[in-house]
Coordinates of C-alpha atoms in Angstrom, one line a residue:
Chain J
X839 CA 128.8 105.6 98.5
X840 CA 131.3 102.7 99.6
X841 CA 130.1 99.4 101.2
X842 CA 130.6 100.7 105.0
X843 CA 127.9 103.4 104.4
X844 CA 126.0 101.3 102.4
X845 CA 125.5 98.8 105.3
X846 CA 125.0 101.5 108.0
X847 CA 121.7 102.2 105.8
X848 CA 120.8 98.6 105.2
X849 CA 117.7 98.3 107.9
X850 CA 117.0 101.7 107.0
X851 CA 116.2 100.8 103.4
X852 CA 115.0 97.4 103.4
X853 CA 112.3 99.2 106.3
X854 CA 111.5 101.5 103.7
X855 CA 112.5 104.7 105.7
X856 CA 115.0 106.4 103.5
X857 CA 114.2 109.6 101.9
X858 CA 113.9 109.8 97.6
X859 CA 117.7 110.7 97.5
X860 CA 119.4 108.3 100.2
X861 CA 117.5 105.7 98.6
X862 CA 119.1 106.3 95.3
X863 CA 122.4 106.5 96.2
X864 CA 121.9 102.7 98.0
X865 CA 120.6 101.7 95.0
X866 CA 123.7 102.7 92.5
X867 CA 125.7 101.6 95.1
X868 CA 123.8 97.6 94.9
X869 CA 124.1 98.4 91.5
X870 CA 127.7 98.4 91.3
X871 CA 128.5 96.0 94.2
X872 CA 127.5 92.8 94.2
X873 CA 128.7 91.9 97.6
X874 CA 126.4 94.1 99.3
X875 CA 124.0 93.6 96.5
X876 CA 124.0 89.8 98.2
X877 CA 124.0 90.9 101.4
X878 CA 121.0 93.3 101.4
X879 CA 118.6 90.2 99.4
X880 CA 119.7 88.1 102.3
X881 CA 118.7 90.3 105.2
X882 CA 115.2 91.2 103.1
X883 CA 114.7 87.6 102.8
X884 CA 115.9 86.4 106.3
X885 CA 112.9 89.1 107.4
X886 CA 110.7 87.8 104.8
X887 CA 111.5 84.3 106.1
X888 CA 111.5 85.0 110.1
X889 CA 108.1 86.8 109.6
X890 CA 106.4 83.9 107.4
X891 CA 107.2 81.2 109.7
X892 CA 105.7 83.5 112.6
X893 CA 102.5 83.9 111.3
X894 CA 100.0 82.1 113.2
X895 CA 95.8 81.7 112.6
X896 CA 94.2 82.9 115.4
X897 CA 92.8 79.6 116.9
X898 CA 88.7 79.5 116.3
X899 CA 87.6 78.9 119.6
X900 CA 89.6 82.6 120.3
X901 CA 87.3 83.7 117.8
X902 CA 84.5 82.4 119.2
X903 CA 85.5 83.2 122.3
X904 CA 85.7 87.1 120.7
X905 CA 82.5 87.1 119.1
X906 CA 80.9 85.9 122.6
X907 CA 82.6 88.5 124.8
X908 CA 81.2 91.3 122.0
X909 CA 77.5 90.0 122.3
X910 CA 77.8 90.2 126.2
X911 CA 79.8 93.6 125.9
X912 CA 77.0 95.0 123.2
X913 CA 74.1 94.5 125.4
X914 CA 76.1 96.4 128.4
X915 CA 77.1 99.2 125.3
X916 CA 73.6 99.6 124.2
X917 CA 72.2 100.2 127.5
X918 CA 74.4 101.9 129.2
X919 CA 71.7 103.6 131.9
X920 CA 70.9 100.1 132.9
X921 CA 73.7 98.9 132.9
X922 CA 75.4 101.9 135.5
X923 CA 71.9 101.8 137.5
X924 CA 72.3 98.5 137.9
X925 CA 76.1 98.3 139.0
X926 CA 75.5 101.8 141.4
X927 CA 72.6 99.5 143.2
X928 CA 74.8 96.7 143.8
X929 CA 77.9 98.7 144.0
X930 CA 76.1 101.1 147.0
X931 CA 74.2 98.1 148.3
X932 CA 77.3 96.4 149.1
X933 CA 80.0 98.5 149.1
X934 CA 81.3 96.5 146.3
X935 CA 81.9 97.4 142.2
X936 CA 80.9 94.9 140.0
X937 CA 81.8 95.3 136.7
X938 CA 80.7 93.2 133.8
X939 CA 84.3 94.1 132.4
X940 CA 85.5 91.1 130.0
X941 CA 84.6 87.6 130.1
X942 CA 86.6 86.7 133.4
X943 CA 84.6 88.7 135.8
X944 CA 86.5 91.6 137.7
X945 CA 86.0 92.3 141.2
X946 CA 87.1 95.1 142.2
X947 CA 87.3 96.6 145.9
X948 CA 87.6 100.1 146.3
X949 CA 87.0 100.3 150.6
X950 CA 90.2 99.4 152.4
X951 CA 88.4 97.1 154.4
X952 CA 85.8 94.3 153.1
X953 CA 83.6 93.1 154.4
X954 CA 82.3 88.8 154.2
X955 CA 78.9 90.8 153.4
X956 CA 79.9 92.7 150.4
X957 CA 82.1 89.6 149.3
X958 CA 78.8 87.3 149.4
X959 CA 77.4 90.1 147.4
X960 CA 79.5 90.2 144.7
X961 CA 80.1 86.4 144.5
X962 CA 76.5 86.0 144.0
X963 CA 76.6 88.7 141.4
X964 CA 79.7 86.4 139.4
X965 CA 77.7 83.4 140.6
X966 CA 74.8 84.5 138.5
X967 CA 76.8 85.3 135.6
X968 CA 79.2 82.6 135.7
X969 CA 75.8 80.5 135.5
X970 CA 75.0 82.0 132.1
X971 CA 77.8 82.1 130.3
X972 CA 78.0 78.4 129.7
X973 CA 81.2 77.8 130.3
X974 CA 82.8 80.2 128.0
X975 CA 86.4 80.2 130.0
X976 CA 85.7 76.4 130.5
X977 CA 89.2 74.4 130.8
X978 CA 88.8 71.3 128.8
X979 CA 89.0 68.1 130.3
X980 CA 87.8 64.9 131.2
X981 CA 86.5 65.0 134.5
X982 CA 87.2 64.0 138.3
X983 CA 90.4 63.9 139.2
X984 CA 91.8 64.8 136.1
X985 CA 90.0 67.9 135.1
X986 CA 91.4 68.7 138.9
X987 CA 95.2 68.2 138.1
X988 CA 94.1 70.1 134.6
X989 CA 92.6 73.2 136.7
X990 CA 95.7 72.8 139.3
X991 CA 98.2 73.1 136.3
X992 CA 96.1 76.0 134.7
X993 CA 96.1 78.2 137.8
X994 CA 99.9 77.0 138.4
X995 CA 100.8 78.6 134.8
X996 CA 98.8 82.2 135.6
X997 CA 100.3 82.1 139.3
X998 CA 97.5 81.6 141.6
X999 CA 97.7 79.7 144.1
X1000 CA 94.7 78.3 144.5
X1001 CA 92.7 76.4 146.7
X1002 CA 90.9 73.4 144.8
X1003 CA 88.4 72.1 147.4
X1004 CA 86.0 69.3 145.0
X1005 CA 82.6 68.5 146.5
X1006 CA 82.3 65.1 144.8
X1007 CA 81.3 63.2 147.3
X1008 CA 78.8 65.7 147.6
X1009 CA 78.0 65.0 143.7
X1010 CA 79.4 67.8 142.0
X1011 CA 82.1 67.4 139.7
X1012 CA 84.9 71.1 138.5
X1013 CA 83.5 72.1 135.6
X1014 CA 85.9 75.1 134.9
X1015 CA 88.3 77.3 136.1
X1016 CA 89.1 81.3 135.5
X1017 CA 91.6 83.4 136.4
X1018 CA 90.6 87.2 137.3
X1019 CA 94.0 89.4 136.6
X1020 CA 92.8 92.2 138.8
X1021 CA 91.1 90.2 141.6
X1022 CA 90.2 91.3 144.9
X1023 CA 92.7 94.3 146.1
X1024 CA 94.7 94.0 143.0
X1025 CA 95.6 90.4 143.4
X1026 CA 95.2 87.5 141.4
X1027 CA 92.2 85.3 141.8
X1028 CA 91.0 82.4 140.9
X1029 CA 87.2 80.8 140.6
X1030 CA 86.8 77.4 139.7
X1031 CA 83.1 76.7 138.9
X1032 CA 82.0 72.6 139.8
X1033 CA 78.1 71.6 137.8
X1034 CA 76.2 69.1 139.9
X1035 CA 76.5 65.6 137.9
X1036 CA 72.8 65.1 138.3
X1037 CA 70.8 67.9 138.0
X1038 CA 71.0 71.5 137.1
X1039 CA 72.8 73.0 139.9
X1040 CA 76.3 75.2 140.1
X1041 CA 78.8 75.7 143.2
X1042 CA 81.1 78.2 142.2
X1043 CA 84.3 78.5 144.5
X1044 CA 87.1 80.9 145.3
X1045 CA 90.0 81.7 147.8
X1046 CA 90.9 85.0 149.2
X1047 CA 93.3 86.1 151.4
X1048 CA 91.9 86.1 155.2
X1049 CA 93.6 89.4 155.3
X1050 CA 91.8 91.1 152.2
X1051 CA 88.2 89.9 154.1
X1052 CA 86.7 89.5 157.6
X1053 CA 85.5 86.6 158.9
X1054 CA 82.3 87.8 160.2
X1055 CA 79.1 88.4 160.1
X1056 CA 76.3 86.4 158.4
X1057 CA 75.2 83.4 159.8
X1058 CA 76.6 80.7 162.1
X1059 CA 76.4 77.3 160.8
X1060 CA 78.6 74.0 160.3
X1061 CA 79.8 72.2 157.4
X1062 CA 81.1 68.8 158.7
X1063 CA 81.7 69.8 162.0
X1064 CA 83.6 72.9 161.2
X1065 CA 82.4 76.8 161.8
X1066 CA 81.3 78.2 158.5
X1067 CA 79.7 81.8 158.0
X1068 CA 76.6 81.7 156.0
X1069 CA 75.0 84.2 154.0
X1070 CA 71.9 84.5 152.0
X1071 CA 72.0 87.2 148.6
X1072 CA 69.1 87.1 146.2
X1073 CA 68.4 83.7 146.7
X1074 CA 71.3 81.9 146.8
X1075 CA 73.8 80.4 149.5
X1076 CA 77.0 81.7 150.1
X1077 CA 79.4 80.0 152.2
X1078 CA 82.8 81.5 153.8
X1079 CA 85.1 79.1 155.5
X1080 CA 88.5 79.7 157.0
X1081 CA 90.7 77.8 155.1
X1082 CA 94.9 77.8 156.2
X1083 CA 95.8 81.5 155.7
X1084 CA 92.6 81.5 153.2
X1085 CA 88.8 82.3 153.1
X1086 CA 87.4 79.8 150.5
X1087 CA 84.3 81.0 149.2
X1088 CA 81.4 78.5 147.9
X1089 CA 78.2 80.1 146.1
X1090 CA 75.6 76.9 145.9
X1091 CA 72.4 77.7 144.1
X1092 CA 69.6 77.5 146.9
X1093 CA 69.4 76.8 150.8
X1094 CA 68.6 73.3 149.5
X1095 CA 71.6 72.9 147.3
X1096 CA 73.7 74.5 150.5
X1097 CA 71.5 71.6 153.1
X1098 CA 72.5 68.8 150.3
X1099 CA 76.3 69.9 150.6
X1100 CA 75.9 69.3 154.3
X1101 CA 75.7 72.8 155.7
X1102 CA 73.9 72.8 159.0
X1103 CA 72.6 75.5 160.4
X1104 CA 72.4 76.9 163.9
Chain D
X638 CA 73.4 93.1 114.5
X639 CA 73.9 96.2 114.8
X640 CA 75.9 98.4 111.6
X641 CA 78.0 99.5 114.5
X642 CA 79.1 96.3 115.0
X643 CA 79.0 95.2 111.8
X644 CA 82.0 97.6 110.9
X645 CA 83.6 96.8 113.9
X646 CA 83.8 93.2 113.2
X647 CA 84.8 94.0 109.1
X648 CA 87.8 96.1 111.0
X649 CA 88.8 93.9 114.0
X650 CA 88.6 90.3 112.4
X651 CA 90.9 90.1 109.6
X652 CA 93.5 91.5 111.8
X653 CA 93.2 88.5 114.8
X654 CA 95.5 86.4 113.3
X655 CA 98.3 89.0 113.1
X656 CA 97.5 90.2 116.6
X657 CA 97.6 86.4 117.9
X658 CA 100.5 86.3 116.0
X659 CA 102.5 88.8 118.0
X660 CA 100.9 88.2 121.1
X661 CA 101.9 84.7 121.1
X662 CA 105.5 86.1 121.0
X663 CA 105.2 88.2 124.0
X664 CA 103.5 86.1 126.5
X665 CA 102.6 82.6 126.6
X666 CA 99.7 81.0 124.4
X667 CA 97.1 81.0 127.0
X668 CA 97.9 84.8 128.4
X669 CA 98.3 85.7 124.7
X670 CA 94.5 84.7 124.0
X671 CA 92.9 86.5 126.9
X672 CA 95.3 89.4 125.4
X673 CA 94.1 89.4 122.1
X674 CA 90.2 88.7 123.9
X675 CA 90.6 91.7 126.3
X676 CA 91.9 94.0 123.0
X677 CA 89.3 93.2 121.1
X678 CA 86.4 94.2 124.2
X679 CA 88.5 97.6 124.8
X680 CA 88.7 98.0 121.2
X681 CA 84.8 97.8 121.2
X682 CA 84.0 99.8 124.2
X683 CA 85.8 102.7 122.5
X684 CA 84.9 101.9 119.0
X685 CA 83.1 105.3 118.9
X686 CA 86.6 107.2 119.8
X687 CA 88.3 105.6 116.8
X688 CA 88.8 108.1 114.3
X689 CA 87.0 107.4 111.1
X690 CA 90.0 106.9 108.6
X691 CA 92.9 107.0 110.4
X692 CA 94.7 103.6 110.7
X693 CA 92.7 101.3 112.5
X694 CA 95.3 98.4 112.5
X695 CA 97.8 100.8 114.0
X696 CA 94.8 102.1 116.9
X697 CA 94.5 97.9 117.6
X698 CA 97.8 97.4 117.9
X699 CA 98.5 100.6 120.2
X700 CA 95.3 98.8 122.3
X701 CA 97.0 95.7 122.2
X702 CA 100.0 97.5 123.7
X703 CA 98.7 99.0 126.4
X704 CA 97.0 96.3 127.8
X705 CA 100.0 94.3 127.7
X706 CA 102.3 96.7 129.3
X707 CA 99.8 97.5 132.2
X708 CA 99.0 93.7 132.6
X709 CA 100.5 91.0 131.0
X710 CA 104.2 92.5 131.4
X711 CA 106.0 89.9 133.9
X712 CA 105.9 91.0 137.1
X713 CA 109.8 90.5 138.0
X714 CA 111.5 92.6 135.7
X715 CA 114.3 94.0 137.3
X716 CA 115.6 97.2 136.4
X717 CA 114.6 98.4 133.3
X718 CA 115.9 97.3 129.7
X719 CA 118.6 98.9 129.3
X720 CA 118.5 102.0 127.0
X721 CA 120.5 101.9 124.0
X722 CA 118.7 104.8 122.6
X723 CA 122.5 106.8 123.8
X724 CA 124.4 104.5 121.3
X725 CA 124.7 105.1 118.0
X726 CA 123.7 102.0 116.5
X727 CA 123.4 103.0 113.1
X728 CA 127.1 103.0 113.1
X729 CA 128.5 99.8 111.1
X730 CA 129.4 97.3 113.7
X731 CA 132.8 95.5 112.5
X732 CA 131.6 92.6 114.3
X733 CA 128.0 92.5 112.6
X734 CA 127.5 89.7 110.4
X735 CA 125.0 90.1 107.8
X736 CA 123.2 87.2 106.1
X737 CA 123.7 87.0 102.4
X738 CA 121.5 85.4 100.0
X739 CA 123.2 82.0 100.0
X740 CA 123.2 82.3 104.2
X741 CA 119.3 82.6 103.8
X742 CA 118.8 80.2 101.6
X743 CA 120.5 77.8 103.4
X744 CA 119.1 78.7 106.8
X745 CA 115.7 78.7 105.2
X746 CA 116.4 75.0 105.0
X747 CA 117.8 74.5 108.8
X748 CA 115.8 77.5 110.4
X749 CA 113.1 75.2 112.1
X750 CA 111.9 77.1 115.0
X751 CA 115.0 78.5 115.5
X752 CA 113.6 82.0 114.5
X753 CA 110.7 81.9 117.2
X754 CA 113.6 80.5 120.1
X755 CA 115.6 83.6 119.1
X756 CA 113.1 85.9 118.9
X757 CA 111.5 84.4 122.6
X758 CA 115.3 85.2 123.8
X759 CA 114.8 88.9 123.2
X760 CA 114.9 91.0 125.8
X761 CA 111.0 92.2 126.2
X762 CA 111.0 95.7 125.0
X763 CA 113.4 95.0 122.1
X764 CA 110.9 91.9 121.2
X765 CA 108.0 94.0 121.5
X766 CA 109.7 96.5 118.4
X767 CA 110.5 93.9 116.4
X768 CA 107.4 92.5 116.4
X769 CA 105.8 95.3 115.4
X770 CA 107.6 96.0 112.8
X771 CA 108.4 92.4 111.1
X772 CA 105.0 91.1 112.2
X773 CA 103.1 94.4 112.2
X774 CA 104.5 96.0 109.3
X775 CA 104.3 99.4 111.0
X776 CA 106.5 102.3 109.6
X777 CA 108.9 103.6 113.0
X778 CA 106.7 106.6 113.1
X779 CA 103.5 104.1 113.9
X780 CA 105.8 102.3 116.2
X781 CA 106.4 105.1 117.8
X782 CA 103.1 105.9 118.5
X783 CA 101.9 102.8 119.1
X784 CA 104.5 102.2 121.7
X785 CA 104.5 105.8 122.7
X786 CA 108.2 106.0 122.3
X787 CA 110.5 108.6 120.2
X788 CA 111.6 107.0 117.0
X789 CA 115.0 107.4 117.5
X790 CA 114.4 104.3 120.5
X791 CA 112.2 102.5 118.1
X792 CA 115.4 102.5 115.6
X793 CA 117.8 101.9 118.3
X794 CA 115.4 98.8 119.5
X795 CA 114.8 97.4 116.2
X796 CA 118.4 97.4 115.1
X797 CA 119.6 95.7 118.4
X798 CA 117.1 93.4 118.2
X799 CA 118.2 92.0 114.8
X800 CA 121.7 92.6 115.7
X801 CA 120.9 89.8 118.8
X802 CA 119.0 87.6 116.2
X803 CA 121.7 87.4 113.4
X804 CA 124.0 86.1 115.9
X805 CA 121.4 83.7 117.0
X806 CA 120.6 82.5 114.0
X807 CA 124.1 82.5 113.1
X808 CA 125.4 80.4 116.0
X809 CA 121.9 77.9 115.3
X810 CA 122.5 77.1 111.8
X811 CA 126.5 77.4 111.3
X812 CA 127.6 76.1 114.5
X813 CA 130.6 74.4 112.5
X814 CA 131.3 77.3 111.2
X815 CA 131.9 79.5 114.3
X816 CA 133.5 76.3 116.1
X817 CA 135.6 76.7 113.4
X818 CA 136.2 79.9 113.5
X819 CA 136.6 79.7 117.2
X820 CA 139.4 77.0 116.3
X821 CA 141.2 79.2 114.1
X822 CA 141.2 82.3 116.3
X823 CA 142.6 80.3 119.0
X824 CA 145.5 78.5 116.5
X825 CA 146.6 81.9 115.8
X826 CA 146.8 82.8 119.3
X827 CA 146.4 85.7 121.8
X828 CA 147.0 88.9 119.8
X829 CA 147.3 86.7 116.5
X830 CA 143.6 86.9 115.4
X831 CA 143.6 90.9 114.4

């Protein structure tokens, strides 16, 4: 073997994918050359090197984030019946499929046409989730205007454009944003969830495209002068209101919470 | 707890940090943490599909995969990678400089993060290999079922990938040396430098 073959099987045997007798004829071939000999301990230790600087620990609150995700994915896995009874009744009840997929909640809408109805419905259903799982997509930040920059920037870096509509004056404050891949129709979509600064309440808040939802049905009522759609699901208040080229979206917690944001009805 | 889980989680954990690890290669730190999140829920949903003593880090990884070509993939990708499965890249490349033992020693000392810039520069599919096999430490045949590609791509991938990155990391850490060698090839002039 001269040093042109040698070379043409240098990945080859440093990956360990030569067969008993190539391998030995590389070998008496380093043996004898100690150019290639050089060569072949430098590309092993440039891999060696390139693949010990890239290791990375896998940050804890991932971990955490993990071990989380499992707990709310085991108590879908061990009751499955439920779990599909549940998700048929809301899925037939409002034409929508909720599934409790990964942490970011993933709406799916299988109709060509949705309606504001079956949106309330499953916004109530993420709502309610959203609610309980303390904040486990939470953005960190330090509140008012710039946890709102912070949110802007995160949904900037996943692609969303997204509406960011704060009820402060209102006192609620964003608490944390989320990012669902396969949103409505296929699309991004983002949910920014805003905790009441003092009590326990939770507005949760997305945009979708007016052309991906009707603007009807529901109640009439006004928030600040302007025509909302109002909807009540289980309990709690769900707001739709043409916003630019948008629907934004707002689930408050009861009719009270909805009458403290300054939603009047007709 | 269930046992269930119990061996799920003795599998899965010790392998986060290497599947954060390559994940942070292919997308950026945020994407790469709802990747490694949404592997590890699929991973668990079809825990009870996983064949009991086949390789489980290879079954992950092929997980991993999956979700980031059907998701995480950049949208705009413009016509496919090119395929160099056609060329025969095992042949020696006159042009192909290898690192020897003194090169690595001495780039160990100037490297800095020039090994994760180069390997960020890689085209996608080419980066993906790589990773699987220098991070990974899967054989080409796992790579080529983890990818779900023949092996003869996976060896055409992997080898133009470190082709592209010894020149990187060539140009990174000698640039005197190929300005220099630049200088000389010009001195000697057109049809001078054989």
């Amino acid at each position: 073997m001269n040093c042109t073959e040698a070379k043409r099987y240098l990945d080859l045997f440093l990956d360990g994918e030569l067969d008993v007798e190539q391998n030995l004829k590389v070998l008496e071939h380093l043996n004898l050359c100690t150019c290639c000999s050089k060569i072949f301990d430098g590309e092993k230790a440039l891999t060696a090197e390139i693949a010990r600087q890239g290791a990375e620990c896998c940050p804890e609150q991932l971990k955490q984030r993990c071990a989380m995700a499992l707990d709310h994915e085991g108590r879908v896995a061990w009751r499955p019946w439920a779990a599909a009874a549940a998700m048929l009744a809301i899925g037939v009840a409002i034409g929508w499929f909720i599934r409790p997929a990964s942490v970011p909640v993933i709406v799916q809408l299988p109709a060509p046409n949705g309606t504001a109805a079956s949106l309330a419905g499953s916004l109530v259903g993420i709502h309610n989730a959203n609610r309980t799982r303390a904040g486990a997509m939470a953005v960190s930040a330090t509140g008012g205007e710039a946890r709102k920059a912070e949110l802007a920037a995160f949904y900037k870096s996943k692609g969303v454009e997204a509406c960011l509509h704060c009820m402060e004056r209102r006192g609620y404050r964003f608490s944390s944003g989320e990012v669902w891949k396969d949103g409505v129709r296929g699309r991004m979509v983002c949910l920014t969830t805003q905790v009441s600064t003092d009590h326990d309440a939770v507005l949760t808040h997305t945009t979708v495209g007016a052309g991906d939802i009707s603007f009807t049905g529901g109640a009439e009522a006004t928030w600040d002068q302007r025509p909302v759609r109002v909807f009540t699901v289980d309990g709690r208040v769900v707001i739709l209101e043409q916003c630019g080229p948008h629907i934004c979206v707002f689930v408050a917690d009861s009719p009270a919470e909805a009458e403290k944001l300054g939603i009047a009805m007709k | 707890m269930s046992s269930v889980r119990r061996t799920f989680e003795e599998l899965a954990y010790p392998l986060l940090d290497v599947l954060y690890a390559t994940a942070a290669r292919m997308t950026d730190r945020s994407s790469a943490e709802d990747l490694v999140q949404e592997t590890m829920i699929k991973a668990w949903r079809n825990f009870d599909r996983f064949e009991q003593g086949t390789n489980f880090k290879a079954w992950m990884f092929r997980i991993m995969t999956n979700t980031y070509i059907s998701s995480y993939r950049k949208k705009a990708r413009g016509p496919m990678v090119y395929d160099f499965s056609e060329v025969d890249v095992a042949a020696p490349d006159a042009e192909m400089r290898y690192f020897s033992i003194e090169d690595t020693e001495l780039l160990k000392e100037k490297l800095g993060d020039e090994a994760k810039r180069a390997i960020e520069k890689l085209p996608e599919d080419f980066r993906l290999i790589f990773l699987l096999s220098t991070f990974g430490d899967f054989a080409y045949k796992e790579i080529a079922e983890i990818v779900g590609i023949p092996i003869g791509t996976v060896m055409s991938r992997l080898f133009r990938a470190r082709k592209i990155l010894r020149q990187e990391l060539a140009q990174a850490v000698r640039p005197f040396d190929s300005a220099a060698e630049r200088l000389r090839s010009r001195q000697a002039g057109p049809g001078g430098a054989a």
